[in-house]
Short mmCIF file of C-alpha atoms in Angstrom, two decimals:
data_model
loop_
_atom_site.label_atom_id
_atom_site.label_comp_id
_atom_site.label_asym_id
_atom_site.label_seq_id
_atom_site.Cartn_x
_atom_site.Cartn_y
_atom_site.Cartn_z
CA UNK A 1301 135.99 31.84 65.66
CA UNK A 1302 132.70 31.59 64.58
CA UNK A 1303 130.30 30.25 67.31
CA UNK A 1304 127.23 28.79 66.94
CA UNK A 1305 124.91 31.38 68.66
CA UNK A 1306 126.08 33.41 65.97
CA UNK A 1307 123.56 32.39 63.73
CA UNK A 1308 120.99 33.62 65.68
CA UNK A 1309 119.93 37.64 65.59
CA UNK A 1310 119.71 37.27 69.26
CA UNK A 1311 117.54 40.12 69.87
CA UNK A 1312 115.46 39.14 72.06
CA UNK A 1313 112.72 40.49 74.09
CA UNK A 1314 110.77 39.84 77.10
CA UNK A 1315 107.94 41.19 78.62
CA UNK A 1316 107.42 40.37 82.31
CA UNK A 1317 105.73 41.74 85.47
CA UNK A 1318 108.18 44.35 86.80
CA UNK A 1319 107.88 44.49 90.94
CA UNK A 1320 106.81 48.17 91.89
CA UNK A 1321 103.29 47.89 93.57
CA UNK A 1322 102.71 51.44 93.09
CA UNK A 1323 101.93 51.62 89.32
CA UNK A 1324 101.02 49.13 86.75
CA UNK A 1325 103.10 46.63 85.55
CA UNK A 1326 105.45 47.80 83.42
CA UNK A 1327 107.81 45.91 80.36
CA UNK A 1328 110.72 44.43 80.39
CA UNK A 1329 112.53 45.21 77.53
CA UNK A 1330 116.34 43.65 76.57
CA UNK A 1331 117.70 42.55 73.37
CA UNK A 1332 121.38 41.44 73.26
CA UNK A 1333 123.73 40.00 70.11
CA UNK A 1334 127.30 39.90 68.60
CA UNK A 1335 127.95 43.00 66.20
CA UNK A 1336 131.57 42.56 66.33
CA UNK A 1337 133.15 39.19 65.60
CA UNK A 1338 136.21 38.34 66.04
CA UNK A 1339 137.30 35.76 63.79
CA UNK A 1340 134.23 35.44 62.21
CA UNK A 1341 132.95 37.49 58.98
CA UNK A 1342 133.90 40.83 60.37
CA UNK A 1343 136.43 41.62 57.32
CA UNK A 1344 137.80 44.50 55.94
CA UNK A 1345 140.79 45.48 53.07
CA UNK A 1346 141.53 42.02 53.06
CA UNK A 1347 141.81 41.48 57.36
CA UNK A 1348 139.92 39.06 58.74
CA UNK A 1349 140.14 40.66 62.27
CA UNK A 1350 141.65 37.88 64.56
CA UNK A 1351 139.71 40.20 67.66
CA UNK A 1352 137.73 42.97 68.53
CA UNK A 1353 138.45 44.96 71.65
CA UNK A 1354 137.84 48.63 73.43
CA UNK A 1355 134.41 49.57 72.53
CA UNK A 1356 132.94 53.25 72.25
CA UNK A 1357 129.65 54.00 71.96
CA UNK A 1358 127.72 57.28 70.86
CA UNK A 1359 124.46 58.55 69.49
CA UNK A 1360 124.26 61.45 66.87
CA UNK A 1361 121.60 64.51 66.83
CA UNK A 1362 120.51 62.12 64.08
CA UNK A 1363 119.83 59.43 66.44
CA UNK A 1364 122.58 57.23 64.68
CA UNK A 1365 123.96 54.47 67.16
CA UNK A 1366 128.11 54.24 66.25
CA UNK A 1367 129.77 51.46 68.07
CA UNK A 1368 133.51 51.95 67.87
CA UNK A 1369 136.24 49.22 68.61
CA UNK A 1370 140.06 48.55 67.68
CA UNK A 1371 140.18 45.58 65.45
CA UNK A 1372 143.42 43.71 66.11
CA UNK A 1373 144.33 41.76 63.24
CA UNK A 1374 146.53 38.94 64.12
CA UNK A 1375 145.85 38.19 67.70
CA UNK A 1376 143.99 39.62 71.23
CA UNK A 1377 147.03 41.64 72.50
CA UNK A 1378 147.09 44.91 72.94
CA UNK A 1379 150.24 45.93 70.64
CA UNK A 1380 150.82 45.40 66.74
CA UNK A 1381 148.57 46.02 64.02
CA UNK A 1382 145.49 47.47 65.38
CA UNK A 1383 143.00 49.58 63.59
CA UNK A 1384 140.29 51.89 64.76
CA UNK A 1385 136.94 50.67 63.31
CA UNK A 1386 133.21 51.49 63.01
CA UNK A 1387 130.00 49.96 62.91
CA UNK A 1388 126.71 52.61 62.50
CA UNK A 1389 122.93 51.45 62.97
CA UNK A 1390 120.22 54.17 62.64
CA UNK A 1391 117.36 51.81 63.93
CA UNK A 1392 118.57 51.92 67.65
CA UNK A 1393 120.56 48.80 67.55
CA UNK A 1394 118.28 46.36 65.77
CA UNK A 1395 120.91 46.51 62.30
CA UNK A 1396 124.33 47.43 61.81
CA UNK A 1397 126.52 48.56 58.97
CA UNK A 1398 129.43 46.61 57.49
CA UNK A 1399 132.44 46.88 59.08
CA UNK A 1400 134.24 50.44 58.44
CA UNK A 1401 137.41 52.17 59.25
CA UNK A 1402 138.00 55.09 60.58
CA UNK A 1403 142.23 55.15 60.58
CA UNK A 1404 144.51 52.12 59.60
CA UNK A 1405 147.49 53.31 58.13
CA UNK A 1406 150.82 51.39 58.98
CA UNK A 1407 151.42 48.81 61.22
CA UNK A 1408 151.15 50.05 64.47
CA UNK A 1409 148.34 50.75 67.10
CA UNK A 1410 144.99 52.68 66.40
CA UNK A 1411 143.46 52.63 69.98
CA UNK A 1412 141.60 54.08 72.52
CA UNK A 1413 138.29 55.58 70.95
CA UNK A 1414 136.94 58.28 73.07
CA UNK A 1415 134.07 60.03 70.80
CA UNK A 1416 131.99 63.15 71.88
CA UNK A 1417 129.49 65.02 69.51
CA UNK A 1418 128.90 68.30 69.74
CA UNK A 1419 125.42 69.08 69.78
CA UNK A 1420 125.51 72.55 68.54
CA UNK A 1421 127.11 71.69 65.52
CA UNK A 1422 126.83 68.29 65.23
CA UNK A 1423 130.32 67.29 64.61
CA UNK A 1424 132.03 64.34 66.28
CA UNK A 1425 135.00 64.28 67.59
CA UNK A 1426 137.26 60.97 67.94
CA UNK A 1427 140.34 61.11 70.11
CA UNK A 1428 142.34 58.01 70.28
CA UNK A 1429 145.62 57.07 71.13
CA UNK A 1430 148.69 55.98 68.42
CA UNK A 1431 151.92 53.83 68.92
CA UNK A 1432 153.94 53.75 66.10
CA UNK A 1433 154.92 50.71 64.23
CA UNK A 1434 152.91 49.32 67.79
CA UNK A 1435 155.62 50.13 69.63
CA UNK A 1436 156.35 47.76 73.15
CA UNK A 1437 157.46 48.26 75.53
CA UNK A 1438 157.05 51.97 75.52
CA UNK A 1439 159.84 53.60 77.13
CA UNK A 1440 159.67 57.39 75.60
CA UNK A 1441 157.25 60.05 75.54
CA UNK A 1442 157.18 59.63 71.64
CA UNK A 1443 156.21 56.25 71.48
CA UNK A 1444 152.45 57.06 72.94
CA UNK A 1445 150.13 59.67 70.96
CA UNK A 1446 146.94 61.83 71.09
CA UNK A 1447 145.61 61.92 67.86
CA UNK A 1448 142.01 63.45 66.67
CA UNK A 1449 139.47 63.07 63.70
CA UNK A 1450 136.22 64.52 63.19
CA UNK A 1451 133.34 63.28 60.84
CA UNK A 1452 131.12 66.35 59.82
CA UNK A 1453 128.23 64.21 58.04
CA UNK A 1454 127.10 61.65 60.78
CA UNK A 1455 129.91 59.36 61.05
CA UNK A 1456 129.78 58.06 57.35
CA UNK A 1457 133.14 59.66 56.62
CA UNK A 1458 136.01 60.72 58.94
CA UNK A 1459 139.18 63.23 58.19
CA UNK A 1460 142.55 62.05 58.62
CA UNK A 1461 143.64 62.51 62.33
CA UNK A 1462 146.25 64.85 63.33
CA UNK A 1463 148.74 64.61 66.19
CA UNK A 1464 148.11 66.39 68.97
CA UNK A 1465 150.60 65.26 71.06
CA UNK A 1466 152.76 68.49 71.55
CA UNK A 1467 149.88 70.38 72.81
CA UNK A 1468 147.43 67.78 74.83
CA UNK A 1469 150.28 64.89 76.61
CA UNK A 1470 152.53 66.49 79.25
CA UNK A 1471 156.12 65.61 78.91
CA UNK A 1472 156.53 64.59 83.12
CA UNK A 1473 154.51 63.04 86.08
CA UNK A 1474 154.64 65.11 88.90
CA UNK A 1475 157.03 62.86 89.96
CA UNK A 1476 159.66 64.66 87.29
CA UNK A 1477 159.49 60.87 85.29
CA UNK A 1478 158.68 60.84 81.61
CA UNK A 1479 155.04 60.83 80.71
CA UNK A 1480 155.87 57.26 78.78
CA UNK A 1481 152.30 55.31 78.40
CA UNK A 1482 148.97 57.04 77.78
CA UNK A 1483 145.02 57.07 77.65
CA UNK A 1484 142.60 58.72 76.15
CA UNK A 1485 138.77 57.16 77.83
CA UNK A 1486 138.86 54.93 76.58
CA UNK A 1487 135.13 55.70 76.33
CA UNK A 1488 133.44 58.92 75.21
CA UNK A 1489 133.61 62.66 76.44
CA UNK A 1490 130.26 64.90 77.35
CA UNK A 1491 129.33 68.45 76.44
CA UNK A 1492 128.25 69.97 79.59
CA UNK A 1493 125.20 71.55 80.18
CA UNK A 1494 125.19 73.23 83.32
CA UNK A 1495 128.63 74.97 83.66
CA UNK A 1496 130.12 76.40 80.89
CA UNK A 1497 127.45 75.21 78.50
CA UNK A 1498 128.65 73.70 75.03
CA UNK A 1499 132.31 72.88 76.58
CA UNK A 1500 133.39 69.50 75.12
CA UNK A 1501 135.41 67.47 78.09
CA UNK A 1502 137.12 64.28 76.99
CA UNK A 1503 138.55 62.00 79.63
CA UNK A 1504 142.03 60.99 79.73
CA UNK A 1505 144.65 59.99 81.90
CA UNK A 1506 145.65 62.56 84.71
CA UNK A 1507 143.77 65.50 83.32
CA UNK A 1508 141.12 66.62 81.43
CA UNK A 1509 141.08 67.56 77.75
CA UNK A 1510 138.40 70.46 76.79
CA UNK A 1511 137.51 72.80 73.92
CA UNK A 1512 135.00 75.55 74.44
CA UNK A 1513 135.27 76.54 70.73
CA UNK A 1514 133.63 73.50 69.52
CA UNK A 1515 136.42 71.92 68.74
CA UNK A 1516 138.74 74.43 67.67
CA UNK A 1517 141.26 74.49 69.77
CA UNK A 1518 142.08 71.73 72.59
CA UNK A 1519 143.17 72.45 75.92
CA UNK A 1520 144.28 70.52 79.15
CA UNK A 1521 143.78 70.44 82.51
CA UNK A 1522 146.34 68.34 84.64
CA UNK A 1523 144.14 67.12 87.36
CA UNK A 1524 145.16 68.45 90.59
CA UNK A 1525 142.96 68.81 93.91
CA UNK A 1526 141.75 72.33 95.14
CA UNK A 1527 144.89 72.96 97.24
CA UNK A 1528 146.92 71.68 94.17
CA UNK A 1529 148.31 68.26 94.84
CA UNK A 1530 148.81 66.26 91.61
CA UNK A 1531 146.15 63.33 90.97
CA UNK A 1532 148.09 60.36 89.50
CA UNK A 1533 146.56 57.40 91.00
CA UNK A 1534 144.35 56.36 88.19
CA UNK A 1535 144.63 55.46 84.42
CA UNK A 1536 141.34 54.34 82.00
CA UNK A 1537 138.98 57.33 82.79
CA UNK A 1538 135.34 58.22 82.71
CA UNK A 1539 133.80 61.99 82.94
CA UNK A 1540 130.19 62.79 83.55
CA UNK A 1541 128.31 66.29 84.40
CA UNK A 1542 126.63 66.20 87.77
CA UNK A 1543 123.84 67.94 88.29
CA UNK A 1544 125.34 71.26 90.18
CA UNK A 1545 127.63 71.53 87.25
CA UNK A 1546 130.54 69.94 88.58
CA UNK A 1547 132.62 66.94 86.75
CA UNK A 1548 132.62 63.31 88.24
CA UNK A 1549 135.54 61.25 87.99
CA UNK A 1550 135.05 57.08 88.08
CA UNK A 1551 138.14 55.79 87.11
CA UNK A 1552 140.53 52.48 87.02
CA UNK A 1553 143.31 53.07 89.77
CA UNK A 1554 146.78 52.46 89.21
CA UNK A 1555 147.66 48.84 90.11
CA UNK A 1556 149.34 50.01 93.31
CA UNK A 1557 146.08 51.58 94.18
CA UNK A 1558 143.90 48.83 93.24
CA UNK A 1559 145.92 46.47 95.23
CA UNK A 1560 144.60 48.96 98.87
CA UNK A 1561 141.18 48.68 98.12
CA UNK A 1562 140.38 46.86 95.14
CA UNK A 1563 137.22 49.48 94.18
CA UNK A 1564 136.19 52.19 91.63
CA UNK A 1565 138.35 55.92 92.50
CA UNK A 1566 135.76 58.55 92.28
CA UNK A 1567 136.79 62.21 92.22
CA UNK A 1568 134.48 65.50 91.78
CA UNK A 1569 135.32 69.27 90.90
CA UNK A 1570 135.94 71.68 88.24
CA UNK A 1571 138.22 72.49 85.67
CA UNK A 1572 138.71 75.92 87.29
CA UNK A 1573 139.14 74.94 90.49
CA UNK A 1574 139.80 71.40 90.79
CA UNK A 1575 138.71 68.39 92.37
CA UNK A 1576 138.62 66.40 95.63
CA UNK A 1577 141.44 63.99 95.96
CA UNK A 1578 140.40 60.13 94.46
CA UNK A 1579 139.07 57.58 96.81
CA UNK A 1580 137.72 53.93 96.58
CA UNK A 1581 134.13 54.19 96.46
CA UNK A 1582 132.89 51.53 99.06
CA UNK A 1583 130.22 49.77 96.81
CA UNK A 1584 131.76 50.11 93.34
CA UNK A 1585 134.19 46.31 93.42
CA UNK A 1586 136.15 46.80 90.12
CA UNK A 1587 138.62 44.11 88.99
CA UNK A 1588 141.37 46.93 87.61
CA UNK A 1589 139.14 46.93 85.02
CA UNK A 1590 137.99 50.03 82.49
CA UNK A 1591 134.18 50.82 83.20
CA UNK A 1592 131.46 53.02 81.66
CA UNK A 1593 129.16 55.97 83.23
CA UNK A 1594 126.04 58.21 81.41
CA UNK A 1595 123.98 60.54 82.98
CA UNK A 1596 120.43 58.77 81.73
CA UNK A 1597 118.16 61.89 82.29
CA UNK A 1598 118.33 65.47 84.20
CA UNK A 1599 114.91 65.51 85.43
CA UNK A 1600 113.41 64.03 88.47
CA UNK A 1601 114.42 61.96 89.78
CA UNK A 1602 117.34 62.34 87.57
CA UNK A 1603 119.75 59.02 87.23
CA UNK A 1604 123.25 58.35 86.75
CA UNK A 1605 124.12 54.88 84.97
CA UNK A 1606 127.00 52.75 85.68
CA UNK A 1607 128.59 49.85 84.24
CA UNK A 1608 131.69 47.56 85.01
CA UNK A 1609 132.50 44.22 86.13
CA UNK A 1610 131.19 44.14 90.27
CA UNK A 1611 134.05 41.73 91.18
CA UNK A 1612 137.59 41.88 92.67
CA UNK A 1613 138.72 38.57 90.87
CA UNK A 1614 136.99 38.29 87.81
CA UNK A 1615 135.99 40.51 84.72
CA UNK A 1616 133.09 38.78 83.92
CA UNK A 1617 130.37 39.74 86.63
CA UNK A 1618 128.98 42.97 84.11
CA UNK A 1619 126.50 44.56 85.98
CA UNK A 1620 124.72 47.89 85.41
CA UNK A 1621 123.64 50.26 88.04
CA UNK A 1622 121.57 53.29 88.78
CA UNK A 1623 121.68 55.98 91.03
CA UNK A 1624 119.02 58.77 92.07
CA UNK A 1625 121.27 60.96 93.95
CA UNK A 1626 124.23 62.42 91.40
CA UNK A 1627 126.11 58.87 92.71
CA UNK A 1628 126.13 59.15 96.64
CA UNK A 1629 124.17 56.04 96.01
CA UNK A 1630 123.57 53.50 93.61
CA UNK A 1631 120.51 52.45 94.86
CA UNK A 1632 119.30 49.66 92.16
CA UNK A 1633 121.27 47.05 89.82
CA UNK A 1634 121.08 44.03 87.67
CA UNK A 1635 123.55 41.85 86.44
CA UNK A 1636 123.69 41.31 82.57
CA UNK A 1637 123.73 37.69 83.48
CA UNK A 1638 120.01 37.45 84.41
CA UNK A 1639 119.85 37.64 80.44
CA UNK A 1640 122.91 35.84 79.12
CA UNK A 1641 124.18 36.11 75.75
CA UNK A 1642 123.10 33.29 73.51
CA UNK A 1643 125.90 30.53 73.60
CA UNK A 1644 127.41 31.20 76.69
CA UNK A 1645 128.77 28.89 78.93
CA UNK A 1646 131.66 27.96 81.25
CA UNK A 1647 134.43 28.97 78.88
CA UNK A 1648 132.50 31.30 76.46
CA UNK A 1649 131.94 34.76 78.64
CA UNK A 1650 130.66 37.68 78.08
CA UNK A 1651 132.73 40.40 80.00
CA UNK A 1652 135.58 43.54 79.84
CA UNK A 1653 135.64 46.50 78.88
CA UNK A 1654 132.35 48.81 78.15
CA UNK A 1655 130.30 51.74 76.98
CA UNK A 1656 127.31 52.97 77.45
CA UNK A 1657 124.38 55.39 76.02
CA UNK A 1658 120.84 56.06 76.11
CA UNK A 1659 119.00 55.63 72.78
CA UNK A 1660 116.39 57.54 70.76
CA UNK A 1661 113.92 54.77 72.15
CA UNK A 1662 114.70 55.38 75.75
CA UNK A 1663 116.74 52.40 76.25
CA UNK A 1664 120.44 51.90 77.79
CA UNK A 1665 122.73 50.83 74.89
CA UNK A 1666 125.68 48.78 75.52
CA UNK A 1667 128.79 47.61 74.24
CA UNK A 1668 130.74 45.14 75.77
CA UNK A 1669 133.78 42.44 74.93
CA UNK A 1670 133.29 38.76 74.83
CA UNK A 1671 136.07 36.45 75.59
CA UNK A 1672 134.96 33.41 73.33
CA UNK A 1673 137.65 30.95 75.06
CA UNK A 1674 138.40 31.89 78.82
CA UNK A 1675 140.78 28.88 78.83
CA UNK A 1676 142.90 29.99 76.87
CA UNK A 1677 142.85 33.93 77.34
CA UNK A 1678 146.24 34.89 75.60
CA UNK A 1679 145.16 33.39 72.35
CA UNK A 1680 141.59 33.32 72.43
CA UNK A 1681 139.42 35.24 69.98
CA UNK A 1682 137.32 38.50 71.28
CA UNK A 1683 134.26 39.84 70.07
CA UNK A 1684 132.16 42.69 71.14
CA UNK A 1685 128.19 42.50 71.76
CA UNK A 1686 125.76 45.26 71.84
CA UNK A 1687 123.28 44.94 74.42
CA UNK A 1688 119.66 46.78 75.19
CA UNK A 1689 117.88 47.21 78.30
CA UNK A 1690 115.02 49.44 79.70
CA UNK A 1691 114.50 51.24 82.54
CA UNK A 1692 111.83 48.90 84.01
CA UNK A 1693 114.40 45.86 83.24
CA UNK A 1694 116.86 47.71 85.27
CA UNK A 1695 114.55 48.64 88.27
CA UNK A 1696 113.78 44.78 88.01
CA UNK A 1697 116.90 43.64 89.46
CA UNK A 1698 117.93 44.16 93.34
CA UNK A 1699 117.56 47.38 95.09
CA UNK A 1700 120.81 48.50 97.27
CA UNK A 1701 120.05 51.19 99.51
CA UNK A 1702 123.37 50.82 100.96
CA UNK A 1703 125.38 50.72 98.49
CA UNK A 1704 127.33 53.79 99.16
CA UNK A 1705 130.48 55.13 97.68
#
């Protein structure tokens, strides 16, 4: 519902003394405010979207910021009518579009947005996942989808997705079981750089989905380790490029594998030749949680970004965090709650699920949910807020040296 804060652009910014003694002070920069309200004046065809969850966030070659989410129409859960919406600012943040949509047909669920833009070309590319007539439980390989659509003029318009089921979900686990529930992200894929330059690499669950036609064709690669043992211990997914051209895996485990070590599972290696098997990393505390990772810049020192909830009980510590060393080490953090959203208290939380991108102005962008009534979770509306922070805001927060995966 429509809280009070609302009213306020709640853009914020501060300038303070940052703490290195080596250079001049530098800025402080953060804004932070609602763009997607659940419940509130966020309609569209008629829906007045009950909740806003899963947010995706990319910028364009033009610079354009588009914030992604499913709008769920009658309630927070994950199944029934669900759409796949769009929001589009090109001032960095500071306005937003009206609500758009990018899919909606039906009655069933239009999740999971995991965008990548291809910066040759320019077109981006939106997997998500489908459920038919939002199918739960779902108990056949049918009843979970990979679909795709592409928007060829900056995100204003989008073509009708297409099912690519048959060719990017495997039929069986390793374990010879049906390959029943699925994800896509959700998040965003990269175009790497480094290693087979111009390859598009969306995350997903067990494998990784690439094109190095620029979107022509789709391919998959079933994630496996270098001596060829399957990888099935995570779900939600994240992919960056690391710096000697390998992939890096930070993913939600599997609840059975939460429940050993109750941390991020972190895997690196190739498409070609695989990857080393998951494991916890020591410093990253998730709450089986979906998370966020950028690579901020390549050149020195270059930095890794990292966001996600740093609790084992709770999804409402969000914290972001750097690291200097392709993520042996996140080395500096700050918790989003040293500048709270406007409005929130005890019961109203800011919180979830993320994602993350630099902007044209040099800042970390950052979408993530809001749970507007923690007291009463299963019915309570959800919103999504876009945050803005600086380097220097960043580098103002605690430095962990230690902090190891």
């Amino acid at each position: 519902m429509k809280h009070w804060a609302r009213l306020l652009l709640a853009a914020t910014t501060v300038m303070t003394t940052a703490l290195p003694a080596t250079a001049a002070a530098a800025a402080e920069s953060h804004s932070e405010r609602i763009i997607f309200d659940g419940g509130g004046d966020d309609t569209l065809n008629g829906i007045r979207y009950h909740s806003f969850r899963i947010p995706a966030l990319i910028r364009t070659n033009a610079n354009t910021l588009i914030a992604f989410a499913e709008g769920r129409a009658a309630g927070n859960g994950d199944y029934g009518n669900i759409n796949l919406l769009y929001k589009r600012s090109t001032d960095n943040g500071a306005t937003w579009s009206k609500l758009a949509e990018v899919v909606g047909s039906g009655q069933g669920v239009w999740g999971n947005p995991t965008p990548v833009v291809d910066r040759s070309t320019g077109r981006i590319w939106l997997f998500m996942n489908h459920q038919p007539d939002g199918h739960h439980p779902v108990d056949s390989w049918d009843d979970r989808q990979v679909w795709l659509s592409s928007s060829a003029d900056d995100g204003v318009t989008w073509q009708a997705p297409v099912n690519l089921s048959a060719s990017l979900k495997p039929r069986n686990l390793a374990t010879g079981k049906s390959w029943n529930w699925d994800a896509v992200g959700p998040g965003v894929g990269i175009q790497t750089t480094v290693r087979n330059p111009g390859r598009l690499v969306i995350p997903a669950q067990h494998r990784n989905i690439y094109s190095d036609d620029h979107g022509t064709t789709w391919k998959v690669q079933v994630l496996e380790t270098t001596t060829g043992a399957a990888m099935e211990q995570t779900g939600e997914s994240t992919v960056l490029e690391l710096a000697d051209g390998r992939l890096y895996r930070n993913d939600r485990p599997t609840s059975a594998n939460w429940a050993n070590v109750k941390r991020r599972w972190v895997a690196r290696g190739t498409i070609e030749s695989g990857f080393t098997p998951f494991s916890g990393a020591d410093c990253l505390l998730d709450p089986l949680n979906e998370a966020s990772t950028m690579r901020y810049n390549a050149d020195t020192p270059a930095r890794l970004a990292f966001v996600n909830s740093a609790s084992t009980t709770t999804r409402t510590k969000m914290r972001i965090r750097m690291s200097e060393d392709e993520g042996r080490t996140w080395s500096y953090s700050r918790p989003f709650s040293d500048a709270p959203l406007p409005g929130e208290s005890s019961t109203y939380k800011e919180g979830g699920y993320s994602s993350i991108v630099k902007t044209a102005d040099y800042h970390v962008g950052a979408l993530i949910e809001v749970n507007e009534n923690t007291g009463s979770s299963s019915t309570s509306h959800r919103s999504i807020a876009f945050r803005k922070v600086n380097l220097p805001w960043i580098q103002g927060g605690v430095r962990e040296p230690n902090c190891v995966e």
